[in-house]
Amino acid sequence: MTHEQPSDQHRYHHGDLENTLRSVAADLIAERGVAGFSLREVARRAGVSHAAPGHHFGDASGLLTAVAIEAFTHLREATSAAIEGVDDPSDRLAMLARAYVEVATTNPGHCAVAFRHDLLNNDDPALLAAGDQAFAVLSDVVQHVADTVNPDLDVINTSRLCWSSMQGLIELHPSMTVVSKHRGEAAPPPIGDLAEIMARQAYAGFEP
Amino acid sequence: MTHEQPSDQHRYHHGDLENTLRSVAADLIAERGVAGFSLREVARRAGVSHAAPGHHFGDASGLLTAVAIEAFTHLREATSAAIEGVDDPSDRLAMLARAYVEVATTNPGHCAVAFRHDLLNNDDPALLAAGDQAFAVLSDVVQHVADTVNPDLDVINTSRLCWSSMQGLIELHPSMTVVSKHRGEAAPPPIGDLAEIMARQAYAGFEP
DNA sequence: ATCTAATCTTGGCAGTGTCAAGATAGAGTG
DNA sequence: CACTCTATCTTGACACTGCCAAGATTAGAT
């Protein structure tokens, strides 16, 4: 991905600036973190003037919202692909958890902004729809547990538990590594493995 | 808390500027979010010059690290107080979970920066120690489950599951409200209640 | 009483988001 | 083809930010 024009170096009209800016923004955030993100740096990397992003996305939160929408789309695609053909309800949950955290670490730029309500336009209908569709995949998997194993399961709150666990793991995995090192314990497993372990542990419960 | 001198309005030496700045910073973040935080605004609200915070904390991440340390201290105090005198392992976990999320919502400014590795000085020994001590309370509660109910429990990874669930809930509760509204479902319970529900659900497992 | 070091201020530089106004070019109409 | 219209992008400006260096002020020790 070069974000450049094919032949003519400096056409006045870029042609596909909107997608380019979104892609460059995600890369920039992945590289320097949310704090290192700036509209002007995005514009520089895309080879356009410093005010061009503002024209397409209104302001910084507009561009970040576009990145977040893409994040939810990735999330939905990866999780629904991961549970394809998996029937056992516990396995389904484990596969979904692994896919969830791995797509987040594969696309760190997207993931870093997806739930940052302080940076996004939370009223954006496209954002709401994308988030809803991503959550629906998880909700269906938990519903599948209820249908096949436990009709008394509190589906909605169990879905919230699973969602929180996965999202919390993404946020805390660096801290877990730091804490383990500080206590002289072994480092935590890779995030995908740990997601699967946690999903199975929650599914099985804490009692024998 | 006025952040002002008692008698003399403008003494050159503030007297307790370090604590004042930390307190003002937490208030500011609670009010405007992390994005609305700035060293200069903190200085203005504390009634000192724009470079005074830099003298005490080096840079922005230094001040935010101090806020994060205070966050972990609050977390440790609240959680260890919440499990005082509670013996049943499931109840202990539920009480801890409730206390965890409620202290985070009571001190939103502190909570918003506690795990923001991109904004903090992650090598700060005081930060490491404070985080470690907060995690120890949770780890002990899970160990208590192993000791009294299930000696085969994977204590460390179950602790990580609980920690992720609570932290994820804090991050996602606003999104849960939005998603529920968008799907026409009932709003999620208050965050403290939901934390307790989730803790008991994980403890009991998903099967009947 | 004097010296020293900590504390805080002032001034300045480079960088930022956002706005308004202007320049450019594509698309459609006669 | 000439023409206008509109979306796209640039330029310039303003107020704001973090951070650094140098100076002013004061507390505390000698």
Tab-separated table of C-alpha atoms (C1' of nucleotides) in Angstrom:
chain	number	residue	atom	x	y	z
A	1	MET	CA	0.000	0.000	0.000
A	2	THR	CA	1.772	3.148	-1.135
A	3	HIS	CA	-0.920	5.794	-0.785
A	4	GLU	CA	0.524	7.414	-3.904
A	5	GLN	CA	-0.762	8.224	-7.321
A	6	PRO	CA	0.272	5.681	-9.935
A	7	SER	CA	1.690	7.878	-12.659
A	8	ASP	CA	1.204	11.564	-11.986
A	9	GLN	CA	2.909	12.547	-8.766
A	10	HIS	CA	0.914	15.660	-7.963
A	11	ARG	CA	-2.553	15.761	-9.369
A	12	TYR	CA	-4.742	18.298	-7.706
A	13	HIS	CA	-7.464	15.731	-7.198
A	14	HIS	CA	-6.278	12.677	-5.393
A	15	GLY	CA	-9.047	10.366	-6.497
A	16	ASP	CA	-9.375	8.139	-3.456
A	17	LEU	CA	-8.270	10.376	-0.645
A	18	GLU	CA	-10.924	9.315	1.816
A	19	ASN	CA	-9.822	5.668	1.897
A	20	THR	CA	-6.177	6.651	1.799
A	21	LEU	CA	-6.548	8.911	4.818
A	22	ARG	CA	-8.320	6.223	6.801
A	23	SER	CA	-5.642	3.696	5.977
A	24	VAL	CA	-2.802	6.095	6.759
A	25	ALA	CA	-4.433	7.055	10.046
A	26	ALA	CA	-4.674	3.434	11.142
A	27	ASP	CA	-1.051	2.854	10.243
A	28	LEU	CA	0.035	5.967	12.083
A	29	ILE	CA	-1.834	5.001	15.239
A	30	ALA	CA	-0.425	1.480	15.058
A	31	GLU	CA	3.038	2.960	14.783
A	32	ARG	CA	2.934	5.807	17.299
A	33	GLY	CA	-0.138	5.151	19.402
A	34	VAL	CA	-3.222	7.312	19.670
A	35	ALA	CA	-1.211	10.054	21.318
A	36	GLY	CA	1.102	10.211	18.309
A	37	PHE	CA	-1.786	10.670	15.916
A	38	SER	CA	-2.357	14.033	14.301
A	39	LEU	CA	-4.354	15.188	11.313
A	40	ARG	CA	-1.383	17.063	9.939
A	41	GLU	CA	0.888	14.044	10.092
A	42	VAL	CA	-1.763	11.971	8.345
A	43	ALA	CA	-1.988	14.643	5.672
A	44	ARG	CA	1.786	14.719	5.270
A	45	ARG	CA	1.983	10.933	4.855
A	46	ALA	CA	-0.833	11.015	2.326
A	47	GLY	CA	0.939	13.795	0.435
A	48	VAL	CA	-1.853	16.325	0.715
A	49	SER	CA	-2.261	19.664	2.420
A	50	HIS	CA	-2.789	19.915	6.153
A	51	ALA	CA	-6.446	20.831	5.847
A	52	ALA	CA	-7.471	18.129	3.399
A	53	PRO	CA	-8.478	15.597	6.081
A	54	GLY	CA	-10.747	18.179	7.641
A	55	HIS	CA	-12.613	18.553	4.386
A	56	HIS	CA	-13.462	14.840	4.229
A	57	PHE	CA	-14.003	14.016	7.873
A	58	GLY	CA	-14.927	17.308	9.498
A	59	ASP	CA	-12.492	17.031	12.331
A	60	ALA	CA	-10.167	14.578	14.019
A	61	SER	CA	-12.956	12.634	15.678
A	62	GLY	CA	-14.582	12.164	12.283
A	63	LEU	CA	-11.520	10.441	10.882
A	64	LEU	CA	-11.096	8.353	14.018
A	65	THR	CA	-14.747	7.344	13.826
A	66	ALA	CA	-14.165	6.095	10.293
A	67	VAL	CA	-11.239	4.024	11.563
A	68	ALA	CA	-13.411	2.639	14.355
A	69	ILE	CA	-16.115	1.596	11.916
A	70	GLU	CA	-13.507	-0.309	9.933
A	71	ALA	CA	-12.361	-1.915	13.184
A	72	PHE	CA	-15.828	-3.250	13.941
A	73	THR	CA	-16.134	-4.561	10.421
A	74	HIS	CA	-12.869	-6.475	10.756
A	75	LEU	CA	-14.030	-7.766	14.105
A	76	ARG	CA	-17.300	-9.029	12.757
A	77	GLU	CA	-15.665	-10.709	9.750
A	78	ALA	CA	-12.922	-12.393	11.771
A	79	THR	CA	-15.171	-13.698	14.533
A	80	SER	CA	-17.873	-15.021	12.260
A	81	ALA	CA	-15.220	-16.736	10.115
A	82	ALA	CA	-13.610	-18.278	13.198
A	83	ILE	CA	-16.755	-20.052	14.389
A	84	GLU	CA	-17.584	-21.393	10.960
A	85	GLY	CA	-18.091	-25.155	11.173
A	86	VAL	CA	-17.448	-25.340	14.910
A	87	ASP	CA	-20.388	-26.998	16.637
A	88	ASP	CA	-19.402	-27.615	20.244
A	89	PRO	CA	-20.606	-24.542	22.181
A	90	SER	CA	-17.495	-24.353	24.336
A	91	ASP	CA	-15.227	-24.600	21.302
A	92	ARG	CA	-17.258	-21.962	19.502
A	93	LEU	CA	-16.759	-19.550	22.351
A	94	ALA	CA	-13.055	-20.314	22.569
A	95	MET	CA	-12.549	-19.799	18.841
A	96	LEU	CA	-14.478	-16.554	18.900
A	97	ALA	CA	-12.429	-15.265	21.820
A	98	ARG	CA	-9.183	-16.121	20.097
A	99	ALA	CA	-10.282	-14.460	16.885
A	100	TYR	CA	-11.467	-11.365	18.721
A	101	VAL	CA	-8.214	-10.636	20.499
A	102	GLU	CA	-6.075	-11.656	17.546
A	103	VAL	CA	-7.789	-9.354	15.099
A	104	ALA	CA	-7.330	-6.608	17.657
A	105	THR	CA	-3.609	-7.248	17.902
A	106	THR	CA	-3.300	-7.725	14.143
A	107	ASN	CA	-4.861	-4.311	13.577
A	108	PRO	CA	-3.597	-2.384	16.600
A	109	GLY	CA	-4.338	0.973	15.047
A	110	HIS	CA	-7.983	0.157	14.553
A	111	CYS	CA	-8.404	-1.513	17.915
A	112	ALA	CA	-6.842	1.381	19.785
A	113	VAL	CA	-9.691	3.697	18.877
A	114	ALA	CA	-12.683	1.391	18.564
A	115	PHE	CA	-13.943	1.931	22.097
A	116	ARG	CA	-12.493	5.341	22.812
A	117	HIS	CA	-15.762	7.179	23.395
A	118	ASP	CA	-13.846	10.333	24.236
A	119	LEU	CA	-12.440	10.464	20.702
A	120	LEU	CA	-15.341	9.308	18.535
A	121	ASN	CA	-18.636	10.624	17.245
A	122	ASN	CA	-20.703	8.195	19.268
A	123	ASP	CA	-23.930	9.225	17.573
A	124	ASP	CA	-22.718	8.276	14.112
A	125	PRO	CA	-25.294	5.785	12.781
A	126	ALA	CA	-22.698	3.846	10.791
A	127	LEU	CA	-20.621	3.431	13.941
A	128	LEU	CA	-23.632	2.226	15.897
A	129	ALA	CA	-24.573	-0.255	13.205
A	130	ALA	CA	-21.040	-1.625	12.874
A	131	GLY	CA	-20.725	-2.094	16.626
A	132	ASP	CA	-24.102	-3.743	16.818
A	133	GLN	CA	-23.263	-6.234	14.083
A	134	ALA	CA	-19.974	-7.145	15.748
A	135	PHE	CA	-21.740	-7.759	19.044
A	136	ALA	CA	-24.398	-9.853	17.337
A	137	VAL	CA	-21.832	-12.531	16.414
A	138	LEU	CA	-20.917	-12.946	20.072
A	139	SER	CA	-24.502	-12.809	21.198
A	140	ASP	CA	-25.420	-15.594	18.768
A	141	VAL	CA	-22.643	-17.817	20.074
A	142	VAL	CA	-23.868	-17.412	23.642
A	143	GLN	CA	-27.421	-18.011	22.475
A	144	HIS	CA	-26.158	-21.245	20.934
A	145	VAL	CA	-24.932	-22.292	24.389
A	146	ALA	CA	-28.372	-21.638	25.774
A	147	ASP	CA	-30.065	-23.519	22.941
A	148	THR	CA	-27.918	-26.621	23.116
A	149	VAL	CA	-26.819	-26.887	26.739
A	150	ASN	CA	-28.472	-24.565	29.238
A	151	PRO	CA	-31.896	-23.057	28.464
A	152	ASP	CA	-31.794	-21.115	31.762
A	153	LEU	CA	-28.635	-19.228	30.798
A	154	ASP	CA	-28.819	-15.444	31.171
A	155	VAL	CA	-27.830	-14.895	27.560
A	156	ILE	CA	-27.552	-11.140	27.474
A	157	ASN	CA	-25.491	-10.750	30.626
A	158	THR	CA	-23.333	-13.736	29.784
A	159	SER	CA	-22.653	-12.104	26.436
A	160	ARG	CA	-21.663	-8.977	28.299
A	161	LEU	CA	-19.340	-11.033	30.470
A	162	CYS	CA	-17.638	-12.549	27.442
A	163	TRP	CA	-17.361	-9.250	25.674
A	164	SER	CA	-15.871	-7.575	28.732
A	165	SER	CA	-13.382	-10.403	29.240
A	166	MET	CA	-12.101	-10.207	25.699
A	167	GLN	CA	-11.940	-6.446	25.587
A	168	GLY	CA	-10.371	-6.270	29.045
A	169	LEU	CA	-7.745	-8.782	27.998
A	170	ILE	CA	-6.787	-6.651	25.031
A	171	GLU	CA	-6.417	-3.637	27.290
A	172	LEU	CA	-4.671	-5.409	30.141
A	173	HIS	CA	-2.377	-7.896	28.423
A	174	PRO	CA	0.532	-5.441	28.508
A	175	SER	CA	-0.130	-4.761	32.183
A	176	MET	CA	-0.289	-8.498	32.856
A	177	THR	CA	3.119	-8.912	31.340
A	178	VAL	CA	4.475	-6.074	33.439
A	179	VAL	CA	2.901	-7.345	36.664
A	180	SER	CA	4.133	-10.893	36.097
A	181	LYS	CA	7.649	-9.712	35.512
A	182	HIS	CA	7.481	-7.484	38.568
A	183	ARG	CA	6.411	-10.427	40.746
A	184	GLY	CA	8.952	-12.813	39.264
A	185	GLU	CA	6.232	-15.006	37.780
A	186	ALA	CA	6.163	-16.483	34.331
A	187	ALA	CA	4.977	-14.190	31.568
A	188	PRO	CA	1.339	-14.651	30.525
A	189	PRO	CA	0.647	-16.853	27.495
A	190	PRO	CA	0.303	-15.262	24.056
A	191	ILE	CA	-2.889	-13.253	23.941
A	192	GLY	CA	-4.714	-15.666	21.638
A	193	ASP	CA	-3.957	-18.654	23.848
A	194	LEU	CA	-4.902	-16.731	26.960
A	195	ALA	CA	-8.208	-15.676	25.409
A	196	GLU	CA	-9.018	-19.304	24.744
A	197	ILE	CA	-7.990	-20.362	28.280
A	198	MET	CA	-10.129	-17.633	29.778
A	199	ALA	CA	-13.141	-18.489	27.638
A	200	ARG	CA	-12.981	-22.138	28.655
A	201	GLN	CA	-12.469	-21.239	32.296
A	202	ALA	CA	-15.543	-19.032	32.322
A	203	TYR	CA	-17.534	-21.672	30.496
A	204	ALA	CA	-16.532	-24.373	32.983
A	205	GLY	CA	-16.906	-22.225	36.098
A	206	PHE	CA	-14.608	-21.989	39.105
A	207	GLU	CA	-15.980	-24.908	41.103
A	208	PRO	CA	-14.854	-28.487	40.462
B	1	MET	CA	-11.268	21.180	47.885
B	2	THR	CA	-10.493	24.642	46.635
B	3	HIS	CA	-6.883	24.242	45.449
B	4	GLU	CA	-6.289	27.764	46.825
B	5	GLN	CA	-4.142	29.268	49.488
B	6	PRO	CA	-6.038	29.871	52.760
B	7	SER	CA	-5.138	33.496	53.504
B	8	ASP	CA	-2.604	34.922	51.074
B	9	GLN	CA	-3.950	34.787	47.513
B	10	HIS	CA	-0.670	34.820	45.608
B	11	ARG	CA	2.298	33.535	47.501
B	12	TYR	CA	5.199	32.718	45.227
B	13	HIS	CA	5.550	29.315	46.819
B	14	HIS	CA	2.341	27.363	46.718
B	15	GLY	CA	3.191	24.967	49.513
B	16	ASP	CA	1.446	21.854	48.284
B	17	LEU	CA	1.457	22.266	44.557
B	18	GLU	CA	2.289	18.676	43.739
B	19	ASN	CA	-0.835	17.277	45.398
B	20	THR	CA	-2.935	20.120	44.089
B	21	LEU	CA	-1.836	19.505	40.515
B	22	ARG	CA	-2.574	15.803	40.773
B	23	SER	CA	-6.011	16.504	42.160
B	24	VAL	CA	-6.803	19.157	39.578
B	25	ALA	CA	-5.611	16.884	36.785
B	26	ALA	CA	-7.935	14.084	37.911
B	27	ASP	CA	-10.843	16.509	38.095
B	28	LEU	CA	-10.074	17.897	34.667
B	29	ILE	CA	-9.894	14.452	33.074
B	30	ALA	CA	-13.129	13.457	34.785
B	31	GLU	CA	-14.748	16.580	33.380
B	32	ARG	CA	-13.375	16.713	29.836
B	33	GLY	CA	-11.897	13.275	29.232
B	34	VAL	CA	-8.282	12.429	28.589
B	35	ALA	CA	-8.383	14.300	25.299
B	36	GLY	CA	-9.425	17.477	27.121
B	37	PHE	CA	-6.496	17.278	29.473
B	38	SER	CA	-3.622	19.715	29.105
B	39	LEU	CA	-0.808	20.769	31.371
B	40	ARG	CA	-1.589	24.416	30.783
B	41	GLU	CA	-5.227	24.036	31.740
B	42	VAL	CA	-4.212	22.207	34.888
B	43	ALA	CA	-1.833	25.051	35.692
B	44	ARG	CA	-4.538	27.643	35.103
B	45	ARG	CA	-6.982	25.853	37.395
B	46	ALA	CA	-4.331	25.562	40.075
B	47	GLY	CA	-3.543	29.262	39.717
B	48	VAL	CA	0.101	28.831	38.771
B	49	SER	CA	2.149	29.531	35.687
B	50	HIS	CA	1.959	27.310	32.655
B	51	ALA	CA	5.359	25.716	33.249
B	52	ALA	CA	4.926	24.907	36.943
B	53	PRO	CA	3.568	21.387	36.346
B	54	GLY	CA	6.585	20.573	34.227
B	55	HIS	CA	8.877	21.408	37.105
B	56	HIS	CA	7.193	18.911	39.417
B	57	PHE	CA	6.380	16.089	37.046
B	58	GLY	CA	8.824	16.492	34.183
B	59	ASP	CA	6.226	16.252	31.472
B	60	ALA	CA	2.609	15.366	30.868
B	61	SER	CA	3.170	11.640	31.243
B	62	GLY	CA	4.778	12.271	34.616
B	63	LEU	CA	1.666	13.945	35.962
B	64	LEU	CA	-0.592	11.318	34.442
B	65	THR	CA	1.559	8.606	35.995
B	66	ALA	CA	1.056	10.212	39.396
B	67	VAL	CA	-2.702	10.148	38.806
B	68	ALA	CA	-2.500	6.489	37.779
B	69	ILE	CA	-0.618	5.608	40.963
B	70	GLU	CA	-3.359	7.235	42.996
B	71	ALA	CA	-5.894	5.244	40.971
B	72	PHE	CA	-4.273	1.941	41.891
B	73	THR	CA	-4.119	2.980	45.522
B	74	HIS	CA	-7.838	3.753	45.548
B	75	LEU	CA	-8.481	0.448	43.830
B	76	ARG	CA	-6.497	-1.529	46.369
B	77	GLU	CA	-8.146	0.201	49.333
B	78	ALA	CA	-11.678	-0.142	48.014
B	79	THR	CA	-11.390	-3.788	46.997
B	80	SER	CA	-9.684	-4.937	50.169
B	81	ALA	CA	-12.283	-3.089	52.257
B	82	ALA	CA	-15.115	-4.659	50.256
B	83	ILE	CA	-14.096	-8.248	50.962
B	84	GLU	CA	-13.559	-7.606	54.674
B	85	GLY	CA	-15.514	-10.174	56.698
B	86	VAL	CA	-16.941	-11.922	53.633
B	87	ASP	CA	-16.122	-15.624	53.780
B	88	ASP	CA	-18.029	-17.345	50.986
B	89	PRO	CA	-15.648	-17.427	48.009
B	90	SER	CA	-18.347	-16.584	45.493
B	91	ASP	CA	-19.543	-13.651	47.571
B	92	ARG	CA	-16.003	-12.430	48.020
B	93	LEU	CA	-15.503	-12.358	44.279
B	94	ALA	CA	-18.812	-10.600	43.703
B	95	MET	CA	-18.079	-7.964	46.326
B	96	LEU	CA	-14.631	-7.354	44.918
B	97	ALA	CA	-15.993	-6.989	41.409
B	98	ARG	CA	-18.603	-4.507	42.564
B	99	ALA	CA	-16.058	-2.475	44.473
B	100	TYR	CA	-13.641	-2.514	41.544
B	101	VAL	CA	-16.021	-1.057	38.990
B	102	GLU	CA	-17.627	1.329	41.434
B	103	VAL	CA	-14.366	2.912	42.513
B	104	ALA	CA	-13.563	3.302	38.845
B	105	THR	CA	-16.820	5.103	38.146
B	106	THR	CA	-16.538	7.139	41.334
B	107	ASN	CA	-13.116	8.355	40.233
B	108	PRO	CA	-13.491	8.495	36.460
B	109	GLY	CA	-10.496	10.775	36.025
B	110	HIS	CA	-8.178	8.337	37.728
B	111	CYS	CA	-9.622	5.289	36.013
B	112	ALA	CA	-9.335	6.831	32.562
B	113	VAL	CA	-5.536	6.882	32.691
B	114	ALA	CA	-4.681	3.911	34.896
B	115	PHE	CA	-4.101	1.478	32.046
B	116	ARG	CA	-3.191	3.898	29.290
B	117	HIS	CA	0.292	2.598	28.569
B	118	ASP	CA	0.649	5.067	25.754
B	119	LEU	CA	0.392	7.972	28.184
B	120	LEU	CA	2.274	6.752	31.253
B	121	ASN	CA	5.842	6.162	32.346
B	122	ASN	CA	5.468	2.412	32.505
B	123	ASP	CA	8.891	1.935	34.073
B	124	ASP	CA	8.091	4.068	37.107
B	125	PRO	CA	8.743	1.795	40.119
B	126	ALA	CA	5.983	3.412	42.175
B	127	LEU	CA	3.509	2.728	39.376
B	128	LEU	CA	4.619	-0.887	39.110
B	129	ALA	CA	4.337	-1.375	42.871
B	130	ALA	CA	0.896	0.227	43.073
B	131	GLY	CA	-0.410	-1.899	40.215
B	132	ASP	CA	1.058	-5.016	41.711
B	133	GLN	CA	-0.563	-4.396	45.100
B	134	ALA	CA	-3.953	-3.772	43.506
B	135	PHE	CA	-3.706	-7.019	41.554
B	136	ALA	CA	-2.641	-8.891	44.704
B	137	VAL	CA	-6.042	-8.299	46.327
B	138	LEU	CA	-7.779	-9.976	43.400
B	139	SER	CA	-5.222	-12.750	43.196
B	140	ASP	CA	-5.743	-13.529	46.893
B	141	VAL	CA	-9.501	-13.768	46.449
B	142	VAL	CA	-9.087	-16.259	43.608
B	143	GLN	CA	-6.522	-18.159	45.656
B	144	HIS	CA	-9.146	-18.330	48.404
B	145	VAL	CA	-11.461	-20.059	45.948
B	146	ALA	CA	-8.768	-22.601	45.207
B	147	ASP	CA	-8.018	-23.131	48.889
B	148	THR	CA	-11.618	-23.657	49.987
B	149	VAL	CA	-13.409	-25.094	46.966
B	150	ASN	CA	-11.265	-26.193	44.034
B	151	PRO	CA	-7.581	-27.029	44.564
B	152	ASP	CA	-7.170	-27.694	40.845
B	153	LEU	CA	-8.188	-24.152	39.878
B	154	ASP	CA	-5.788	-22.344	37.537
B	155	VAL	CA	-5.401	-19.432	39.942
B	156	ILE	CA	-3.269	-17.115	37.870
B	157	ASN	CA	-5.260	-17.357	34.663
B	158	THR	CA	-8.563	-17.218	36.511
B	159	SER	CA	-7.333	-14.046	38.167
B	160	ARG	CA	-6.544	-12.693	34.742
B	161	LEU	CA	-10.046	-13.618	33.593
B	162	CYS	CA	-11.624	-11.744	36.513
B	163	TRP	CA	-9.389	-8.756	36.069
B	164	SER	CA	-10.148	-8.576	32.346
B	165	SER	CA	-13.879	-8.896	32.946
B	166	MET	CA	-13.975	-6.039	35.418
B	167	GLN	CA	-11.735	-3.786	33.390
B	168	GLY	CA	-13.573	-4.597	30.204
B	169	LEU	CA	-16.879	-3.819	31.845
B	170	ILE	CA	-15.616	-0.401	32.853
B	171	GLU	CA	-14.541	0.287	29.299
B	172	LEU	CA	-17.579	-1.198	27.605
B	173	HIS	CA	-20.487	-0.232	29.855
B	174	PRO	CA	-21.166	2.902	27.824
B	175	SER	CA	-21.036	0.880	24.608
B	176	MET	CA	-23.372	-1.697	26.139
B	177	THR	CA	-25.891	0.999	26.861
B	178	VAL	CA	-25.610	2.289	23.319
B	179	VAL	CA	-25.892	-1.170	21.751
B	180	SER	CA	-28.900	-2.096	23.882
B	181	LYS	CA	-30.689	1.069	22.942
B	182	HIS	CA	-29.831	0.553	19.285
B	183	ARG	CA	-31.316	-2.967	19.364
B	184	GLY	CA	-34.363	-1.910	21.314
B	185	GLU	CA	-33.382	-4.043	24.298
B	186	ALA	CA	-33.520	-3.045	27.931
B	187	ALA	CA	-30.617	-0.965	29.171
B	188	PRO	CA	-27.923	-2.890	31.058
B	189	PRO	CA	-28.104	-2.885	34.858
B	190	PRO	CA	-26.100	-0.311	36.837
B	191	ILE	CA	-22.431	-1.104	36.515
B	192	GLY	CA	-22.033	-2.313	40.093
B	193	ASP	CA	-24.933	-4.736	39.784
B	194	LEU	CA	-23.713	-5.957	36.438
B	195	ALA	CA	-20.231	-6.555	37.819
B	196	GLU	CA	-21.720	-8.739	40.528
B	197	ILE	CA	-23.919	-10.621	38.037
B	198	MET	CA	-20.933	-11.239	35.796
B	199	ALA	CA	-18.734	-12.423	38.643
B	200	ARG	CA	-21.327	-14.910	39.808
B	201	GLN	CA	-21.952	-16.099	36.252
B	202	ALA	CA	-18.260	-16.764	35.683
B	203	TYR	CA	-17.987	-18.487	39.053
B	204	ALA	CA	-20.957	-20.750	38.302
B	205	GLY	CA	-20.026	-21.478	34.700
B	206	PHE	CA	-22.280	-21.564	31.659
B	207	GLU	CA	-23.485	-25.139	31.934
B	208	PRO	CA	-26.427	-26.107	34.153
C	1	DA	C1'	23.174	36.969	57.926
C	2	DT	C1'	24.486	34.601	54.021
C	3	DC	C1'	24.458	30.897	50.912
C	4	DT	C1'	22.248	27.156	48.514
C	5	DA	C1'	18.853	24.748	46.475
C	6	DA	C1'	14.155	24.248	45.594
C	7	DT	C1'	10.282	26.450	43.691
C	8	DC	C1'	7.852	29.065	40.450
C	9	DT	C1'	7.588	32.632	36.415
C	10	DT	C1'	8.574	34.531	31.922
C	11	DG	C1'	9.490	34.164	27.222
C	12	DG	C1'	10.000	31.633	23.203
C	13	DC	C1'	9.811	27.829	19.645
C	14	DA	C1'	7.791	24.296	17.016
C	15	DG	C1'	3.826	21.744	16.537
C	16	DT	C1'	-1.342	21.144	16.627
C	17	DG	C1'	-6.777	21.579	15.298
C	18	DT	C1'	-9.911	24.241	13.036
C	19	DC	C1'	-11.812	27.878	10.381
C	20	DA	C1'	-12.377	31.004	6.154
C	21	DA	C1'	-11.146	32.104	1.683
C	22	DG	C1'	-9.223	30.972	-2.618
C	23	DA	C1'	-7.522	27.767	-6.410
C	24	DT	C1'	-8.282	23.685	-9.304
C	25	DA	C1'	-10.594	20.293	-11.861
C	26	DG	C1'	-14.262	17.067	-13.023
C	27	DA	C1'	-19.159	16.533	-14.530
C	28	DG	C1'	-22.946	17.894	-16.576
C	29	DT	C1'	-25.827	21.203	-19.657
C	30	DG	C1'	-26.629	24.337	-23.495
D	1	DC	C1'	-17.363	23.218	-27.844
D	2	DA	C1'	-18.232	26.792	-24.220
D	3	DC	C1'	-20.192	27.291	-19.904
D	4	DT	C1'	-21.510	26.828	-15.236
D	5	DC	C1'	-21.765	24.223	-10.989
D	6	DT	C1'	-19.934	21.704	-7.439
D	7	DA	C1'	-16.816	18.779	-5.104
D	8	DT	C1'	-12.153	18.674	-4.002
D	9	DC	C1'	-7.955	20.409	-2.361
D	10	DT	C1'	-4.668	24.443	-0.927
D	11	DT	C1'	-3.269	28.549	1.490
D	12	DG	C1'	-3.153	31.424	5.307
D	13	DA	C1'	-4.315	32.565	9.814
D	14	DC	C1'	-5.433	32.186	14.880
D	15	DA	C1'	-5.438	30.294	19.302
D	16	DC	C1'	-3.887	26.577	21.556
D	17	DT	C1'	-0.510	22.987	23.117
D	18	DG	C1'	4.129	20.729	25.265
D	19	DC	C1'	8.512	21.697	26.367
D	20	DC	C1'	12.878	24.066	27.035
D	21	DA	C1'	16.061	27.785	28.855
D	22	DA	C1'	16.754	31.601	31.629
D	23	DG	C1'	15.437	34.452	35.281
D	24	DA	C1'	12.923	35.696	39.704
D	25	DT	C1'	11.586	34.462	44.315
D	26	DT	C1'	11.793	32.214	48.656
D	27	DA	C1'	12.539	28.456	52.181
D	28	DG	C1'	15.846	26.287	54.839
D	29	DA	C1'	20.400	25.266	56.292
D	30	DT	C1'	24.950	26.915	57.589
